[in-house]
C-alpha cells in the first residue's frame, strides 16, 4: 500500500508543483501544496482506498461541508465525515454540551460538559486530520448570517434539533437558492429516515407543504410525516417522554450512529458522483430492529391526497406527543 501511495504522491507532486489546489476560501479549504502533506493525508486515510480511489480521496480533501447543528446527528456526522477525509467544515451551533448529551453524542463526556459543541468538534477533527480547515459559528444561524454559513460550501448537512423548524426552513430554502444540495437524516425511535434536496429539484416548501404562515407545531408535524411517510417507528417512542414545550424528545445511540453512516454515504455519493442519490420527492426509512426498508416517492410531497390523509391522522394521533407533559418518575 505504501508503494502505491508513494507513486501516487510522486505523480501529484509533478502535477501540482506550480501551486495550491484551486480554491476560493483559503481559511476553510485544505491546501495540499507539498508532497509530504499529500503523503501524510493519504497515509492517514489509506484504509479508505479500495472503497474510494486515491483521486476520490483527494477530492474529498478539497470539499467543504456546512453542518447546521453539531449535536446528536450533526456531531456524529461530523465525526464520520472527518473519518472519511473531508477537508473543510463550517460548524454552526450555539449550544454547550450537557449531561443528557452523553447517551448519543460521542464528544459528550465529563471533560466537555459546559463547552461549546463547535469548539469541541473543531478540536476533534483537527486531532484526526491536522490539515482540516474549520470555521465555527457559535452564534448559530439566523437571517443575518445565513449567507456566511453557506459561503463557498459544497453541501449542507442538517444536524439541527427536530424542534428547530424555522431555522431548518431558512437553511434549506437559502441553500436551494444558492444551488447547494442538502442532506437530512434523523433517528425516529429505532429507525432512521431521510431525504435530500438537489438544486433545480423539488423545494423544501413544496415537499413539506409549508410557507411563511405555517404555525410552528403544524410545521413540525408536516416535517415528520414527510420525512417518514410509512411510519415504521410506530409504537417505538413512549409519548410521555416527549415534551414539545421543553423541546425534549428521546433518541437512542444505535439509530443516531446509523443515521450518521447514512449521511456519510449520501454525502460521498453526491460529492464524488459515484452513484445516484434520489432527491425529494424520494425518501427512505430503515427500521434497525426488523431490517425493513421503505423507499417512498411522494410525487406531490405532502400535498398528495394520501399524504393529506396521513397528515390528518398524524395531527390527531400525535396531539399528545406535541402537548406531552413531564413523565412520571418510575
XYZ file of C-alpha atoms in Angstrom:
330
model
C 0.000 0.000 0.000
C 2.797 2.425 0.861
C 4.343 1.801 -2.573
C 1.109 2.796 -4.290
C 0.769 5.876 -2.121
C 4.356 6.916 -2.874
C 3.831 6.501 -6.613
C 0.602 8.469 -6.474
C 2.240 11.213 -4.422
C 5.085 11.457 -6.919
C 2.616 11.960 -9.737
C 0.717 14.573 -7.775
C 3.937 16.395 -6.966
C 4.606 16.837 -10.679
C 1.041 17.839 -11.457
C 0.634 20.312 -8.604
C 4.192 21.580 -8.247
C 3.153 25.013 -9.501
C 0.892 25.859 -6.581
C -2.052 25.015 -4.384
C -5.359 23.479 -5.266
C -7.779 25.893 -6.904
C -9.905 27.218 -4.051
C -11.888 30.303 -3.217
C -11.641 30.383 0.562
C -8.162 29.892 1.948
C -9.450 29.766 5.511
C -11.728 26.783 5.099
C -10.193 24.571 2.408
C -7.464 22.001 2.668
C -4.275 23.054 0.861
C -2.173 20.170 -0.351
C 0.724 22.085 -1.831
C 3.627 19.880 -0.745
C 4.338 16.234 -1.350
C 4.764 15.448 2.348
C 1.316 16.823 3.135
C -0.244 14.706 0.408
C 1.612 11.639 1.632
C 0.629 12.289 5.245
C -3.012 12.756 4.285
C -3.149 9.612 2.149
C -1.382 7.611 4.846
C -3.935 8.756 7.427
C -6.827 7.682 5.213
C -5.154 4.810 3.347
C -7.724 2.280 4.602
C -10.383 4.179 2.669
C -8.541 3.283 -0.548
C -10.186 0.365 -2.266
C -13.590 1.738 -1.365
C -12.641 5.052 -2.965
C -9.756 5.666 -5.343
C -6.764 7.826 -4.365
C -8.101 10.593 -6.601
C -11.543 10.410 -4.995
C -9.920 10.521 -1.565
C -8.042 13.672 -2.515
C -11.243 15.102 -3.982
C -12.838 14.683 -0.550
C -9.946 16.612 0.962
C -10.984 19.593 -1.145
C -14.648 19.548 -0.158
C -16.194 21.916 2.337
C -19.353 20.895 4.174
C -21.596 23.098 6.285
C -23.166 21.345 9.268
C -26.137 23.076 10.875
C -26.198 21.805 14.450
C -23.340 19.789 15.950
C -25.272 17.687 18.455
C -26.573 14.138 18.164
C -26.855 13.929 14.380
C -24.577 16.801 13.373
C -21.802 15.812 15.769
C -21.848 12.155 14.726
C -21.999 13.168 11.063
C -19.011 15.457 11.620
C -17.034 12.576 13.102
C -17.983 10.275 10.216
C -17.164 12.828 7.527
C -13.872 13.626 9.217
C -13.002 9.919 9.234
C -13.800 9.862 5.529
C -11.206 12.597 4.998
C -13.366 15.617 4.199
C -11.051 18.624 4.350
C -13.231 21.581 5.308
C -16.189 22.282 7.572
C -18.398 25.138 8.678
C -19.921 24.315 12.070
C -22.853 26.317 13.416
C -24.362 25.652 16.834
C -24.808 27.911 19.888
C -25.278 25.001 22.310
C -22.952 23.717 25.021
C -22.583 20.067 25.986
C -24.860 18.942 28.817
C -25.058 15.724 30.824
C -28.030 14.392 28.896
C -25.977 14.514 25.678
C -23.846 11.573 26.843
C -26.314 8.968 25.622
C -25.760 9.602 21.911
C -23.086 12.236 21.296
C -19.575 10.798 21.112
C -17.949 14.110 22.028
C -20.020 14.491 25.215
C -18.118 13.433 28.336
C -17.164 14.778 31.748
C -14.336 16.819 30.234
C -16.502 18.543 27.624
C -19.638 19.300 29.662
C -20.235 23.049 29.552
C -18.078 23.600 26.479
C -19.332 24.824 23.107
C -20.081 21.956 20.769
C -18.494 23.731 17.813
C -15.225 24.203 19.719
C -15.039 20.552 20.734
C -15.952 19.495 17.208
C -13.178 21.604 15.734
C -10.622 20.146 18.142
C -11.687 16.588 17.410
C -11.473 16.819 13.621
C -8.138 18.626 13.730
C -6.770 15.969 16.063
C -7.695 13.393 13.424
C -6.539 15.420 10.413
C -4.265 18.374 11.112
C -4.891 19.772 7.631
C -8.641 20.180 8.186
C -9.877 23.751 7.886
C -12.778 24.573 10.192
C -14.894 27.681 10.540
C -17.060 27.826 13.668
C -20.202 29.888 14.179
C -21.062 29.693 17.902
C -23.752 32.304 17.410
C -25.798 29.790 15.440
C -27.666 30.527 12.225
C -30.053 33.393 11.581
C -31.300 35.501 8.701
C -28.366 37.888 9.075
C -25.588 35.295 8.788
C -27.133 32.552 6.647
C -25.076 33.573 3.611
C -21.899 33.492 5.691
C -22.776 29.969 6.816
C -23.312 28.852 3.229
C -20.384 30.732 1.699
C -18.325 28.531 -0.641
C -19.666 25.215 0.655
C -20.268 22.124 -1.452
C -23.088 20.605 0.593
C -25.161 21.175 3.738
C -25.900 18.577 6.414
C -28.972 19.129 8.578
C -27.975 18.316 12.152
C -30.483 20.630 13.793
C -32.725 19.706 16.686
C -36.001 18.315 15.400
C -37.919 21.185 17.019
C -35.868 23.899 15.304
C -38.167 24.250 12.329
C -37.811 27.957 11.500
C -34.035 27.762 11.163
C -34.289 24.480 9.267
C -36.558 26.064 6.676
C -34.247 29.082 6.402
C -31.209 26.868 5.757
C -32.899 24.577 3.240
C -34.507 27.331 1.226
C -31.436 29.558 1.067
C -29.210 26.616 0.152
C -31.532 25.776 -2.733
C -31.438 29.389 -3.904
C -27.633 29.236 -3.937
C -27.517 25.884 -5.728
C -26.234 23.863 -2.750
C -27.540 20.323 -2.080
C -28.857 19.491 1.393
C -28.999 16.140 3.191
C -31.218 15.397 6.185
C -31.288 12.058 8.025
C -32.530 11.588 11.556
C -33.388 8.964 14.176
C -37.049 8.207 14.810
C -37.320 5.626 17.565
C -35.234 2.666 16.423
C -35.419 3.752 12.798
C -33.635 6.293 10.653
C -35.372 8.347 7.997
C -34.006 10.763 5.470
C -34.063 12.505 2.150
C -32.038 15.021 0.189
C -32.745 18.152 -1.797
C -30.973 18.891 -5.055
C -30.718 22.299 -6.747
C -33.289 22.535 -9.501
C -35.423 19.836 -7.924
C -38.354 19.894 -5.535
C -38.026 22.552 -2.847
C -38.395 22.201 0.912
C -41.608 24.252 0.935
C -43.138 22.291 -1.931
C -42.278 18.891 -0.484
C -43.350 19.541 3.107
C -46.214 21.866 2.083
C -45.230 24.756 4.366
C -44.945 28.509 3.953
C -44.411 31.704 5.934
C -47.845 31.367 7.543
C -47.483 27.743 8.693
C -47.707 27.550 12.521
C -44.641 26.068 14.203
C -46.377 22.972 15.579
C -48.009 22.237 12.238
C -44.655 22.732 10.514
C -43.112 20.114 12.815
C -45.847 17.593 12.030
C -45.502 18.230 8.296
C -41.753 17.675 8.572
C -42.042 14.391 10.490
C -44.786 12.956 8.280
C -42.953 13.997 5.122
C -39.679 12.590 6.417
C -41.163 9.176 7.270
C -44.478 8.697 5.451
C -44.508 4.922 6.071
C -44.292 5.480 9.852
C -42.064 2.465 10.560
C -41.331 3.888 14.000
C -44.941 3.478 15.123
C -45.039 2.240 18.715
C -41.297 2.740 19.248
C -41.499 6.049 21.140
C -43.174 6.436 24.533
C -45.060 9.696 24.155
C -44.813 10.542 27.858
C -41.127 11.278 27.290
C -41.707 13.858 24.583
C -42.273 17.459 25.621
C -42.798 19.969 22.844
C -42.708 22.971 25.168
C -39.340 21.965 26.654
C -38.185 20.744 23.238
C -37.304 17.315 24.562
C -37.560 14.014 22.715
C -35.890 10.621 23.222
C -33.135 9.425 20.914
C -31.086 6.238 21.029
C -27.406 5.820 20.199
C -27.979 2.957 17.762
C -30.229 4.989 15.478
C -28.023 8.059 15.770
C -24.917 6.138 14.665
C -26.756 4.503 11.778
C -28.095 7.893 10.690
C -24.574 9.326 10.667
C -23.447 6.443 8.473
C -26.254 7.128 6.021
C -25.296 10.795 5.925
C -21.684 9.923 5.185
C -22.638 7.616 2.344
C -25.079 10.107 0.825
C -22.555 12.937 1.066
C -19.852 10.808 -0.541
C -22.138 9.766 -3.396
C -23.267 13.324 -4.086
C -19.841 14.959 -3.868
C -17.929 12.254 -5.740
C -20.770 11.404 -8.117
C -20.223 7.695 -7.513
C -23.881 6.740 -7.642
C -27.240 8.439 -7.731
C -28.920 9.655 -4.574
C -32.558 10.182 -5.460
C -33.620 13.588 -4.077
C -37.054 14.722 -2.923
C -39.758 13.667 -3.613
C -37.943 10.397 -2.762
C -37.384 9.482 0.888
C -36.309 6.392 2.802
C -36.780 4.868 6.245
C -34.875 1.944 7.745
C -36.040 0.018 10.811
C -32.977 -1.262 12.657
C -34.925 -3.843 14.676
C -36.672 -5.576 11.774
C -34.247 -4.559 8.985
C -37.196 -3.336 6.956
C -36.548 -0.589 4.418
C -39.146 1.602 2.789
C -38.418 3.914 -0.117
C -41.229 6.270 -0.992
C -41.812 8.684 -3.842
C -44.290 11.416 -2.926
C -44.771 12.990 -6.324
C -46.714 15.894 -4.817
C -44.991 15.869 -1.441
C -47.343 16.439 1.468
C -49.887 17.875 -0.975
C -50.764 14.448 -2.357
C -54.184 13.024 -1.401
C -52.834 10.011 0.518
C -50.322 12.176 2.324
C -53.068 14.605 3.323
C -54.871 11.703 4.977
C -51.662 10.738 6.777
C -51.223 14.322 7.949
C -54.782 14.471 9.275
C -54.311 11.212 11.170
C -50.927 12.311 12.485
C -52.272 15.619 13.768
C -54.919 13.733 15.710
C -52.755 10.824 16.882
C -49.741 12.909 17.821
C -51.587 15.639 19.683
C -50.443 14.105 22.974
C -46.945 13.846 21.512
C -46.830 17.602 20.931
C -48.587 18.535 24.161
C -46.885 15.923 26.344
C -46.253 16.545 29.999
C -43.378 15.702 32.312
C -43.003 11.888 32.578
C -43.639 10.199 35.870
C -40.608 9.118 37.879
C -40.593 5.332 37.869
